[in-house]
Amino acid sequence: MNAIIEKLNDLQHNECTGLMTHVVVGYPSLEANVSVVQAMARAGADFVELQLPFSDPVADGPTMMRANDLSLSGGTKVADAFALVRRLRETVAIPLLLMSYFNLVHSYGVEAFCAEAAATGVSGLLIPDMPIQEEETEKLFATAERFGLLNVCFVSPATTSARLEQIAKFARGFVYCFATYGVTGARETLDPELVTYLERTKLTLQLPLAVGFGIKKRSQVEQIAPLAEVAIVGSAMLDRYDTLPEGKKLEGIEALVRELKV
Amino acid sequence: MKLFFPTTFDADAGGHFGPFGGQYVPEMLYPALQELNGAYNVARQDANFERELLDLFQHFSGRPTPLYFAENLTRQLGGARIFIKNEGLNHTGAHKINHALGQALLAKRMGKKRLIAETGAGQHGLATATVAAKFGFECTIFMGEVDIARQRPNVFWMEQLGAEVRSVEFGSRTLKDAVNAAIKDWIATVRDTHYLLGSCLGPHPFPSMNRDFQSIVGLEVREQLKEYGVDKPDYLVACVGGGSNAMGLFNAFLDDSAVHLIGVEAGGRGVTKVGEHAVRFGAGRPGVVEGYKSLFLQDSEGQIQPTHSVSAGLDYAGVGPQLAYMHSRGRLVMHYATDIEVLAALKTLIKTEGIIPALESAHAVAEAIKLAPTLSSSQSIVVNLSGRGDKDIFIVAEALGDEKWKAFLKRAAL
């Protein structure tokens, strides 16, 4: 069974909300990635998203873009992400997902990318700019499935019921729900329409929901806990990491993960 | 005149031109693209929409733009007859107003309150700010920091027209980063904002829609050539950044294989070094960026590479998917002109015909100068002069090293 599904089953069994955290591969360094992900796992994160840095990250906010830029100018390659996964697999047991813009996957070759991801111990893929209507051409969902990877589907508050029905045909494991309009970045309050949106999504897709974009406080995780199975925290992790002085960073990340784990 | 007509090079229902095009966008944008596609499909079959747009073309933008026989240039080069389709005589100085008017009408129909756009040279931003002022939209223009620095006159006028010009200070700080910034804004504001994308690229339906709004260029050329006793042109030549002026000229002739189509890319400071040019045909390979699949200048991993051109409007790593498709089917030949050739062509056209072309359009002129002498006097070339050169005064004066201009700048700075 895919490790993500096992973890989701555990979470349900233990009646707690999952926490998915995020790092940009190669930011600030691959060495730092290893210790940060270890710290996240130690503090109770349930899943970690490893984002491949890209030159044109259209769905990312300023914090993430800066991390993408700095990682690339440090020379990070796709192969480094796979090597990182291999290293992490030695010490970290929680499921790891690769987040990437589609061009990197396309350039690597969908088949080769999925094969390598599966071989290194990746459990899932998050490719925000490879929507279901391009599957006929790209065969990403089908190839990922063949290699035992979950290629995660996305929904947003503007997704119509008809579109949800379409997405239902491809969705496996869990669904990534954008919580508010907007690119990644910490915001103050949750969308007031969130409840109806998440209920509607769950009703159609019949899958666990992971809610992302804008979560940075425990109170927000508590708000979504009755509605969703997993809280996704990206920019807030990176912000915390960036603002803490050297020597305090890992401690700070661990504290934030503990605070957000409900 | 029928603005909307099918060709055998059209996209399928999902916006695929053969292996190119499509709709590779984050889910947040999908509903907006569906809404736009729906509105566009209704509009293109609505005689009222066509009438309204043609009326704006005529009375607001000053169409038809002239098709001018460049007699002096033709004589000097001694070959094919050269005709210039002078899109620079449009209101706001370039062909960009054509799709800006079309999209503004659509945005009004969809009940949007705000327009956003990216811009490179500033011509598309200026056209968008202009239609925003005319139709009463709020307006934000995204422009790379590098382009703002080199196109200050357009920035000034956009602001006077009521637009906010937002400086994009990430990535290469040029056109592709402005597109990224506009997409990010759209993700956050999609309910009341229309993204008035400025070329035949991006996710479906933008490539097809903007091509249709630009097709007026080729339709006029076909009629205007008759006045010169020319049944059809032998060659059509247009510069290619994203491809809006090229598609505008080509579309009406796509299914007539007797008409040769030539696109001209920015050869910049030379095509052998990464970052010194924007030659996607040849140096680029298929990729998926900014919502569409096409040829992109990218490294072996798929990271987008920097580009350079003396003209901000051609300084872009991707290219419209329909052009990539036409090229793959052998319907389109692509050449390039270097910065040096472009400046020489600009000077030649100014001196021989008294026409000041935009630096972008001067790429097409450079190609015509190479091509005409190889053809016979019974043949004809139509060059799309996509814009006029007023906006480029600072760049051209500096590139030509004009001492009096330098002295003027020094005095003005005091």
XYZ file of C-alpha atoms in Angstrom:
676
model
C 0.000 0.000 0.000
C 1.195 3.541 -0.718
C 2.742 5.113 2.395
C 0.498 8.194 2.087
C -2.629 6.075 2.282
C -1.237 4.142 5.244
C -0.531 7.416 7.005
C -4.008 8.751 6.244
C -5.484 5.566 7.704
C -3.368 5.992 10.854
C -4.488 9.591 11.229
C -8.120 8.573 10.940
C -7.599 5.785 13.413
C -5.937 8.103 15.925
C -8.447 10.894 15.274
C -5.853 13.570 14.686
C -5.314 16.127 11.936
C -2.363 15.457 9.693
C 0.291 18.085 9.070
C 2.101 18.435 5.769
C 5.152 20.692 5.808
C 7.276 21.975 2.980
C 10.872 22.646 2.012
C 12.421 23.973 -1.190
C 15.098 21.535 -2.305
C 18.519 23.167 -2.103
C 17.333 26.104 -0.021
C 19.355 27.199 1.740
C 21.343 24.009 1.019
C 20.833 20.286 0.599
C 22.554 19.728 3.950
C 20.102 22.100 5.618
C 17.184 20.291 3.911
C 18.234 17.057 5.581
C 18.326 18.513 9.084
C 15.129 20.553 8.581
C 13.123 17.572 7.336
C 14.513 15.461 10.195
C 13.445 18.180 12.637
C 9.974 18.350 11.080
C 9.557 14.586 11.335
C 10.843 14.582 14.924
C 8.310 17.241 15.917
C 5.398 15.310 14.450
C 4.930 16.338 10.822
C 3.059 13.604 8.961
C 4.097 14.381 5.387
C 6.779 16.569 3.825
C 6.544 18.249 0.446
C 9.927 18.663 -1.257
C 9.650 21.390 -3.882
C 11.964 21.261 -6.889
C 13.189 24.806 -7.532
C 12.004 26.282 -10.843
C 12.890 29.419 -12.768
C 9.227 30.432 -13.270
C 7.141 29.307 -10.284
C 3.789 30.856 -11.298
C 1.773 29.681 -8.292
C 4.262 30.726 -5.605
C 4.409 33.909 -3.560
C 7.469 36.074 -2.868
C 8.912 33.969 -0.026
C 8.880 30.806 -2.110
C 10.096 32.553 -5.245
C 13.110 33.871 -3.419
C 13.910 30.388 -2.112
C 13.493 28.977 -5.651
C 15.846 31.621 -7.066
C 18.498 31.157 -4.399
C 18.399 27.384 -4.699
C 18.845 27.586 -8.479
C 21.691 30.058 -8.235
C 23.288 27.582 -5.838
C 23.190 25.072 -8.703
C 20.450 22.697 -7.508
C 19.522 20.032 -10.073
C 16.615 17.608 -10.303
C 19.043 14.777 -9.534
C 19.842 16.499 -6.209
C 16.203 16.135 -5.185
C 16.293 12.417 -5.846
C 19.580 12.115 -3.946
C 18.018 14.068 -1.068
C 15.083 11.654 -0.951
C 17.486 8.705 -0.823
C 19.359 10.282 2.086
C 16.169 11.168 3.951
C 14.812 7.674 3.512
C 17.635 6.411 5.744
C 16.512 8.459 8.735
C 12.956 9.709 8.120
C 9.983 7.354 8.016
C 7.114 9.721 7.075
C 5.875 9.879 3.461
C 7.698 12.325 1.177
C 6.059 14.045 -1.786
C 7.778 15.843 -4.633
C 6.238 19.159 -5.641
C 7.305 20.432 -9.056
C 6.149 22.600 -11.916
C 5.414 20.403 -14.877
C 8.204 21.623 -17.142
C 10.860 19.910 -15.022
C 8.944 16.621 -15.145
C 8.280 17.014 -18.864
C 11.928 17.761 -19.518
C 13.079 14.743 -17.477
C 10.459 12.574 -19.191
C 7.265 11.615 -17.370
C 8.141 7.906 -17.405
C 11.737 8.395 -16.233
C 10.694 10.917 -13.579
C 8.068 8.623 -12.081
C 10.414 5.639 -12.214
C 13.192 7.537 -10.445
C 10.813 9.045 -7.882
C 9.409 5.623 -7.018
C 12.861 4.035 -6.876
C 14.180 6.654 -4.450
C 11.222 6.289 -2.108
C 8.931 9.177 -3.024
C 5.260 8.422 -2.252
C 3.439 11.174 -4.114
C 3.669 13.959 -6.689
C 2.206 17.478 -6.520
C 2.295 19.112 -9.952
C 0.033 22.184 -9.808
C 0.255 23.112 -13.497
C -0.571 19.670 -14.912
C -4.377 19.683 -14.703
C -6.580 16.732 -15.597
C -7.542 18.042 -19.041
C -3.946 17.519 -20.235
C -3.737 13.904 -18.999
C -4.697 12.497 -22.395
C -1.482 13.975 -23.816
C 0.864 13.696 -20.837
C -0.191 10.428 -19.135
C 1.123 11.681 -15.801
C -1.665 10.253 -13.652
C -1.497 6.888 -15.398
C 2.299 6.667 -15.245
C 2.460 7.710 -11.582
C -0.112 5.074 -10.716
C 1.846 2.407 -12.572
C 4.856 3.194 -10.376
C 2.810 3.199 -7.183
C 2.937 6.994 -6.777
C -0.038 9.167 -5.893
C -0.317 12.111 -8.288
C -2.397 14.483 -6.213
C -5.392 16.401 -7.603
C -6.029 20.049 -6.753
C -9.281 21.938 -6.208
C -10.059 25.577 -5.416
C -13.069 27.448 -4.026
C -13.969 28.404 -7.604
C -14.013 24.801 -8.828
C -17.527 24.089 -10.104
C -19.543 20.971 -9.310
C -19.166 19.772 -12.904
C -15.412 20.173 -12.648
C -15.359 18.306 -9.326
C -17.093 15.375 -11.032
C -14.328 15.366 -13.646
C -11.606 15.573 -11.006
C -13.210 12.688 -9.110
C -12.214 10.348 -11.940
C -8.515 11.100 -11.335
C -8.303 11.804 -7.612
C -6.549 9.181 -5.496
C -5.411 9.214 -1.864
C -6.295 12.771 -0.914
C -7.182 16.068 -2.560
C -5.167 19.273 -2.242
C -7.612 22.118 -1.507
C -6.515 25.701 -1.930
C -8.012 27.435 1.099
C -8.294 30.963 -0.254
C -7.740 32.659 -3.519
C -4.203 33.712 -3.938
C -0.698 32.484 -4.339
C 1.201 30.920 -1.457
C 1.923 33.271 1.391
C 0.799 33.643 4.954
C -2.522 35.447 5.408
C -4.455 36.474 8.495
C -7.865 34.800 8.331
C -9.411 31.792 6.640
C -11.900 32.224 3.822
C -15.427 32.524 5.292
C -16.784 30.335 2.508
C -14.347 27.611 3.454
C -16.878 25.394 5.206
C -19.288 25.014 2.309
C -16.442 24.649 -0.123
C -14.770 21.828 1.786
C -18.057 20.049 2.458
C -18.993 20.207 -1.198
C -15.573 18.899 -2.222
C -15.703 16.019 0.226
C -19.219 15.052 -0.823
C -18.226 14.716 -4.467
C -14.741 13.278 -4.123
C -15.219 11.025 -1.091
C -11.542 11.402 -0.186
C -9.530 12.947 2.649
C -8.893 16.665 2.155
C -5.595 18.487 2.613
C -5.988 22.249 2.919
C -3.210 24.597 1.927
C -2.253 28.197 1.186
C -2.183 30.679 4.009
C -2.081 28.528 7.140
C 0.295 29.812 9.800
C -1.358 29.534 13.218
C -2.666 26.756 15.448
C -6.081 28.417 15.590
C -6.378 28.084 11.816
C -5.536 24.388 11.946
C -8.149 23.976 14.692
C -10.697 25.738 12.492
C -10.186 23.361 9.601
C -9.698 20.214 11.726
C -13.402 19.188 11.664
C -13.515 19.679 7.897
C -10.222 18.342 6.610
C -7.816 15.525 7.312
C -4.552 17.343 6.632
C -3.300 20.920 7.082
C -0.605 22.051 4.683
C 1.888 24.627 5.916
C 4.428 25.964 3.438
C 5.261 29.666 3.456
C 4.934 29.971 7.243
C 7.623 27.298 7.679
C 9.919 29.093 5.312
C 9.204 32.483 6.942
C 10.006 31.057 10.369
C 13.188 29.472 9.061
C 14.307 32.693 7.390
C 13.654 34.984 10.351
C 15.387 32.891 13.005
C 19.112 33.381 13.620
C 21.583 30.602 12.784
C 21.678 28.038 15.529
C 18.011 28.654 16.439
C 16.485 27.617 13.127
C 15.946 23.904 13.716
C 14.612 24.510 17.202
C 12.196 27.095 15.782
C 10.956 24.764 13.033
C 10.371 22.006 15.575
C 8.449 24.413 17.811
C 6.277 25.582 14.914
C 5.487 22.013 13.853
C 4.511 21.135 17.441
C 2.344 24.248 17.675
C 0.513 23.392 14.455
C 0.085 19.692 15.072
C -3.504 19.234 16.271
C -15.631 41.736 -43.375
C -15.722 38.424 -41.453
C -13.329 38.619 -38.526
C -13.846 35.043 -37.354
C -13.102 32.243 -39.790
C -11.685 28.713 -39.510
C -8.385 27.450 -40.956
C -6.798 23.994 -41.074
C -4.279 25.242 -38.511
C -6.846 25.948 -35.789
C -6.678 24.439 -32.300
C -8.901 21.600 -31.125
C -11.569 22.267 -28.479
C -8.967 22.023 -25.708
C -6.701 24.578 -27.365
C -4.162 22.095 -28.758
C -2.365 22.999 -31.960
C -1.039 19.526 -32.706
C 1.438 18.830 -29.889
C 1.485 22.485 -28.730
C -0.848 24.759 -26.778
C -3.277 23.446 -24.186
C -4.219 24.734 -20.767
C -1.506 23.920 -18.247
C -2.721 26.087 -15.395
C -3.196 25.690 -11.665
C -6.761 24.694 -10.772
C -7.535 28.192 -9.421
C -7.395 29.583 -12.936
C -9.426 26.889 -14.630
C -12.862 28.433 -13.891
C -11.723 31.821 -15.201
C -10.428 30.291 -18.422
C -13.697 28.396 -18.841
C -15.654 31.594 -18.321
C -13.468 33.434 -20.824
C -13.649 30.622 -23.357
C -17.421 30.549 -23.041
C -17.748 34.308 -23.487
C -15.361 34.227 -26.438
C -17.252 31.412 -28.190
C -20.531 33.261 -27.796
C -19.005 36.550 -28.967
C -17.378 35.140 -32.099
C -20.768 33.950 -33.311
C -22.510 37.149 -32.395
C -22.859 39.593 -35.278
C -23.302 42.434 -32.788
C -19.946 41.745 -31.197
C -18.228 41.731 -34.587
C -19.970 44.956 -35.574
C -19.031 46.632 -32.303
C -15.394 45.587 -32.633
C -15.129 46.632 -36.283
C -16.656 49.972 -35.324
C -14.019 50.484 -32.620
C -11.295 49.419 -35.070
C -12.441 52.102 -37.469
C -13.426 54.999 -35.252
C -11.230 54.535 -32.188
C -8.087 53.006 -33.653
C -8.167 54.506 -37.139
C -8.362 51.326 -39.191
C -7.820 50.317 -41.873
C -4.114 51.021 -41.483
C -2.376 51.777 -44.784
C -0.716 49.197 -46.989
C 2.057 51.294 -48.407
C 4.173 50.466 -51.455
C 7.768 51.162 -50.374
C 8.867 52.291 -53.806
C 12.208 53.813 -52.814
C 13.282 50.805 -50.780
C 12.147 48.469 -53.561
C 14.165 50.433 -56.114
C 17.236 50.549 -53.878
C 17.193 46.792 -53.251
C 16.344 45.858 -56.832
C 14.110 42.824 -56.440
C 10.635 42.053 -55.218
C 8.143 44.842 -54.568
C 8.024 45.626 -50.852
C 4.739 46.620 -49.246
C 4.531 47.863 -45.691
C 1.449 47.195 -43.616
C 1.703 50.158 -41.297
C 0.206 49.002 -38.001
C 2.235 51.771 -36.391
C -0.494 54.174 -37.521
C -2.962 52.588 -35.153
C -4.091 54.592 -32.148
C -1.427 53.982 -29.430
C 1.134 53.184 -32.081
C 1.017 49.449 -32.631
C -1.112 46.416 -33.476
C -1.603 45.681 -29.761
C -4.717 47.873 -29.689
C -6.507 45.283 -31.889
C -6.640 42.538 -29.264
C -6.882 45.043 -26.420
C -10.162 46.335 -27.877
C -11.448 42.802 -28.486
C -10.658 41.656 -24.958
C -12.002 44.847 -23.378
C -15.350 44.194 -25.073
C -15.304 40.635 -23.738
C -14.353 41.785 -20.231
C -17.290 44.192 -20.314
C -19.598 41.348 -21.355
C -18.290 39.204 -18.484
C -18.942 42.016 -16.012
C -15.304 42.360 -14.928
C -14.249 45.546 -13.139
C -10.506 45.447 -13.554
C -7.973 44.720 -16.289
C -4.466 43.485 -15.701
C -1.764 42.959 -18.303
C 1.903 42.216 -18.724
C 4.029 44.278 -21.016
C 7.507 44.134 -22.496
C 8.108 47.135 -24.738
C 5.138 48.830 -23.141
C 2.985 48.850 -26.287
C 0.598 46.216 -24.984
C 0.502 47.882 -21.565
C -0.234 51.203 -23.229
C -3.012 49.659 -25.324
C -4.497 48.025 -22.215
C -4.298 51.228 -20.158
C -5.948 53.029 -23.078
C -8.928 50.681 -23.344
C -9.199 50.689 -19.533
C -9.519 54.474 -19.620
C -12.031 54.341 -22.443
C -14.230 51.608 -20.939
C -13.835 52.596 -17.284
C -11.898 49.625 -15.938
C -9.407 49.785 -13.112
C -6.048 48.791 -14.515
C -2.763 47.330 -13.318
C 0.145 46.765 -15.684
C 3.010 44.431 -14.794
C 6.338 45.346 -16.297
C 9.840 44.052 -15.623
C 12.169 46.432 -13.828
C 14.604 46.214 -16.763
C 11.867 47.118 -19.256
C 10.600 50.010 -17.115
C 14.105 51.419 -17.166
C 14.332 51.207 -20.966
C 10.751 52.184 -21.855
C 10.068 55.135 -19.558
C 7.914 57.086 -22.087
C 5.327 54.284 -22.241
C 5.345 53.968 -18.442
C 4.670 57.682 -18.138
C 1.688 57.526 -20.478
C 0.256 54.386 -18.899
C 0.256 56.179 -15.563
C -1.328 59.275 -17.098
C -4.058 56.982 -18.476
C -4.851 55.965 -14.913
C -3.092 52.605 -14.782
C -0.891 51.473 -11.954
C 2.407 50.234 -13.394
C 3.829 47.606 -11.077
C 7.535 46.945 -11.332
C 8.398 43.235 -11.453
C 11.587 42.731 -9.533
C 12.185 39.013 -9.714
C 13.675 36.597 -12.248
C 15.177 38.269 -15.305
C 12.939 41.327 -14.654
C 11.666 41.292 -18.257
C 8.603 40.113 -20.185
C 8.373 36.505 -18.945
C 8.538 37.671 -15.336
C 5.824 40.235 -16.045
C 3.653 37.368 -17.361
C 4.383 35.408 -14.152
C 3.450 38.397 -12.007
C 0.217 38.948 -13.945
C -0.746 35.271 -13.564
C -0.075 35.496 -9.808
C -2.276 38.585 -9.544
C -5.003 36.882 -11.574
C -4.975 33.838 -9.274
C -5.720 36.186 -6.375
C -8.265 38.441 -8.109
C -9.922 36.185 -10.664
C -13.490 36.969 -9.651
C -13.564 40.594 -10.784
C -10.433 40.833 -12.931
C -9.784 40.011 -16.558
C -6.223 39.221 -17.547
C -5.777 41.009 -20.860
C -2.926 38.821 -22.051
C -0.991 40.558 -24.782
C 0.070 37.993 -27.337
C -0.943 34.748 -29.047
C 0.376 32.685 -26.151
C -0.561 31.515 -22.665
C -3.300 29.003 -21.887
C -6.269 28.389 -24.183
C -8.235 30.401 -25.313
C -5.706 33.286 -25.398
C -3.675 32.097 -28.435
C -6.772 31.538 -30.583
C -8.683 34.543 -29.283
C -5.903 37.073 -29.783
C -5.186 35.650 -33.239
C -8.820 36.222 -34.170
C -8.760 39.800 -32.876
C -5.565 40.394 -34.875
C -6.749 38.722 -38.092
C -8.032 42.076 -39.305
C -4.422 42.850 -40.311
C -4.198 40.088 -42.942
C -7.792 40.572 -44.050
C -7.073 44.211 -44.834
C -3.834 43.316 -46.617
C -5.690 40.922 -48.921
C -8.121 43.641 -49.947
C -5.519 46.412 -50.141
C -3.167 44.454 -52.422
C -5.890 44.413 -55.057
C -5.596 48.197 -55.310
C -1.998 47.620 -56.434
C -3.084 44.944 -58.905
C -1.572 42.188 -56.769
C -3.764 39.118 -56.497
C -1.868 37.630 -53.575
C 1.505 38.254 -51.927
C 4.415 35.886 -52.468
C 5.902 36.491 -49.027
C 4.580 37.710 -45.711
C 7.207 38.805 -43.194
C 6.621 39.573 -39.516
C 8.698 39.770 -36.363
C 7.938 37.138 -33.717
C 8.064 37.742 -29.979
C 4.990 35.912 -28.725
C 3.471 36.087 -32.192
C 0.453 38.409 -32.145
C 1.406 40.629 -35.071
C 2.659 37.624 -37.048
C -0.543 35.633 -36.523
C -2.538 38.745 -37.382
C -0.827 39.040 -40.751
C -0.639 35.303 -41.490
C -4.021 33.963 -40.433
C -6.017 35.033 -43.502
C -3.402 33.366 -45.744
C -2.714 30.161 -43.789
C -4.549 27.852 -46.164
C -3.026 29.345 -49.319
C 0.301 27.518 -49.614
C 1.386 29.794 -52.491
C 1.909 32.519 -49.892
C 5.233 32.004 -48.089
C 5.316 32.917 -44.418
C 8.490 34.129 -42.730
C 8.821 34.922 -39.031
C 11.787 36.875 -37.688
C 13.163 36.364 -34.201
C 15.573 38.443 -32.150
C 19.139 37.381 -32.903
C 20.308 39.856 -30.256
C 24.074 40.002 -29.833
C 24.514 36.635 -31.577
C 22.785 33.285 -31.436
C 25.618 31.055 -30.239
C 25.591 32.130 -26.590
C 22.829 31.512 -24.038
C 21.289 34.742 -22.822
C 22.362 36.828 -25.807
C 19.343 36.237 -28.091
C 15.719 35.050 -28.212
C 15.863 32.491 -31.045
C 13.381 29.848 -29.901
C 13.221 28.082 -33.270
C 16.496 26.210 -33.359
C 17.789 26.816 -29.860
C 14.515 26.126 -28.035
C 12.802 22.831 -27.360
C 9.289 21.791 -26.311
C 8.316 22.711 -22.777
C 5.369 23.709 -20.620
C 5.609 27.144 -19.034
C 3.171 29.937 -18.207
C 0.169 27.769 -19.007
C 0.995 26.454 -22.472
C 3.170 23.983 -24.332
C 5.474 25.366 -26.974
C 9.142 25.895 -27.788
C 11.078 27.494 -24.937
C 14.681 28.498 -24.452
C 15.569 26.267 -21.521
C 18.486 24.326 -20.105
C 18.740 20.526 -20.059
C 16.720 20.396 -16.812
C 13.857 22.570 -18.048
C 14.862 25.818 -16.323
C 14.026 28.818 -18.491
C 17.074 30.625 -19.834
C 17.654 34.375 -19.991
C 17.173 36.164 -23.310
C 18.352 39.402 -24.858
C 17.153 41.683 -27.589
C 17.565 45.370 -28.282
C 13.761 45.303 -28.546
C 11.930 44.587 -25.298
C 8.957 43.144 -27.197
C 10.931 40.230 -28.670
C 12.944 39.563 -25.510
C 11.001 36.458 -24.480
C 11.899 32.779 -23.925
C 8.689 31.215 -25.282
C 6.641 31.576 -28.448
C 2.972 31.260 -29.405
C 1.907 27.606 -29.775
C 0.230 28.043 -33.153
C 3.480 29.373 -34.644
C 5.369 26.379 -33.217
C 2.736 24.141 -34.797
C 2.841 25.890 -38.197
C 6.623 25.592 -38.165
C 6.449 21.875 -37.297
C 4.130 21.348 -40.282
C 6.487 23.209 -42.599
C 4.042 26.069 -43.128
C 6.289 28.701 -41.550
C 9.955 29.516 -42.077
C 11.762 31.190 -39.190
C 14.766 33.493 -39.512
C 16.381 35.959 -37.166
C 17.963 39.402 -37.263
C 20.710 40.566 -34.909
C 20.637 43.857 -33.002
C 23.173 45.307 -35.440
C 21.165 44.277 -38.515
C 18.049 45.697 -36.898
C 19.567 49.117 -36.257
C 20.847 49.212 -39.841
C 17.389 48.279 -41.169
C 15.796 50.942 -39.018
C 18.109 53.602 -40.425
C 17.508 52.390 -43.971
C 13.731 52.536 -43.674
C 13.835 55.976 -42.065
C 16.103 57.396 -44.780
C 14.458 55.760 -47.808
C 10.781 55.936 -46.894
C 10.474 58.402 -44.049
C 8.971 55.768 -41.771
C 10.269 55.209 -38.243
C 9.621 51.584 -37.252
C 9.570 50.129 -33.747
C 12.702 48.110 -32.994
C 10.555 44.966 -32.965
C 9.175 45.707 -36.432
C 12.637 46.617 -37.716
C 13.469 42.890 -37.396
C 10.925 42.210 -40.137
C 12.328 45.070 -42.208
C 15.836 43.584 -41.859
C 14.541 40.288 -43.234
C 12.826 42.000 -46.168
C 16.073 43.791 -46.984
C 17.834 40.414 -47.178
C 15.007 38.719 -49.067
C 13.948 41.251 -51.716
C 17.132 41.206 -53.827
C 16.875 37.403 -54.132
C 13.440 37.664 -55.761
C 12.173 39.010 -59.087
C 10.403 42.314 -59.617
C 7.184 40.457 -60.406
C 7.083 39.140 -56.852
C 5.853 40.938 -53.773
C 6.659 40.971 -50.069
C 4.369 42.317 -47.374
C 6.180 43.403 -44.209
C 4.138 43.857 -41.077
C 5.352 47.069 -39.510
C 3.787 46.148 -36.179
C 4.533 49.442 -34.458
C 6.037 52.878 -34.842
C 9.354 53.757 -33.290
C 8.604 56.811 -31.140
C 8.808 54.736 -27.935
C 12.354 53.634 -28.774
C 13.897 57.083 -28.957
C 16.076 56.601 -25.856
C 17.366 53.160 -26.896
C 18.003 54.044 -30.532
C 19.682 57.352 -29.735
C 21.977 55.589 -27.296
C 22.675 52.673 -29.648
C 23.564 55.114 -32.433
C 25.755 57.075 -30.006
C 24.154 60.397 -30.902
C 26.189 63.190 -29.240
C 23.474 65.860 -29.497
C 21.002 63.555 -27.800
C 23.494 62.882 -25.003
C 23.952 66.617 -24.532
C 20.159 67.061 -24.453
C 19.807 64.396 -21.754
C 22.534 66.040 -19.717
C 20.838 69.438 -19.972
C 17.408 67.974 -19.159
C 18.816 66.301 -16.054
C 19.940 69.632 -14.577
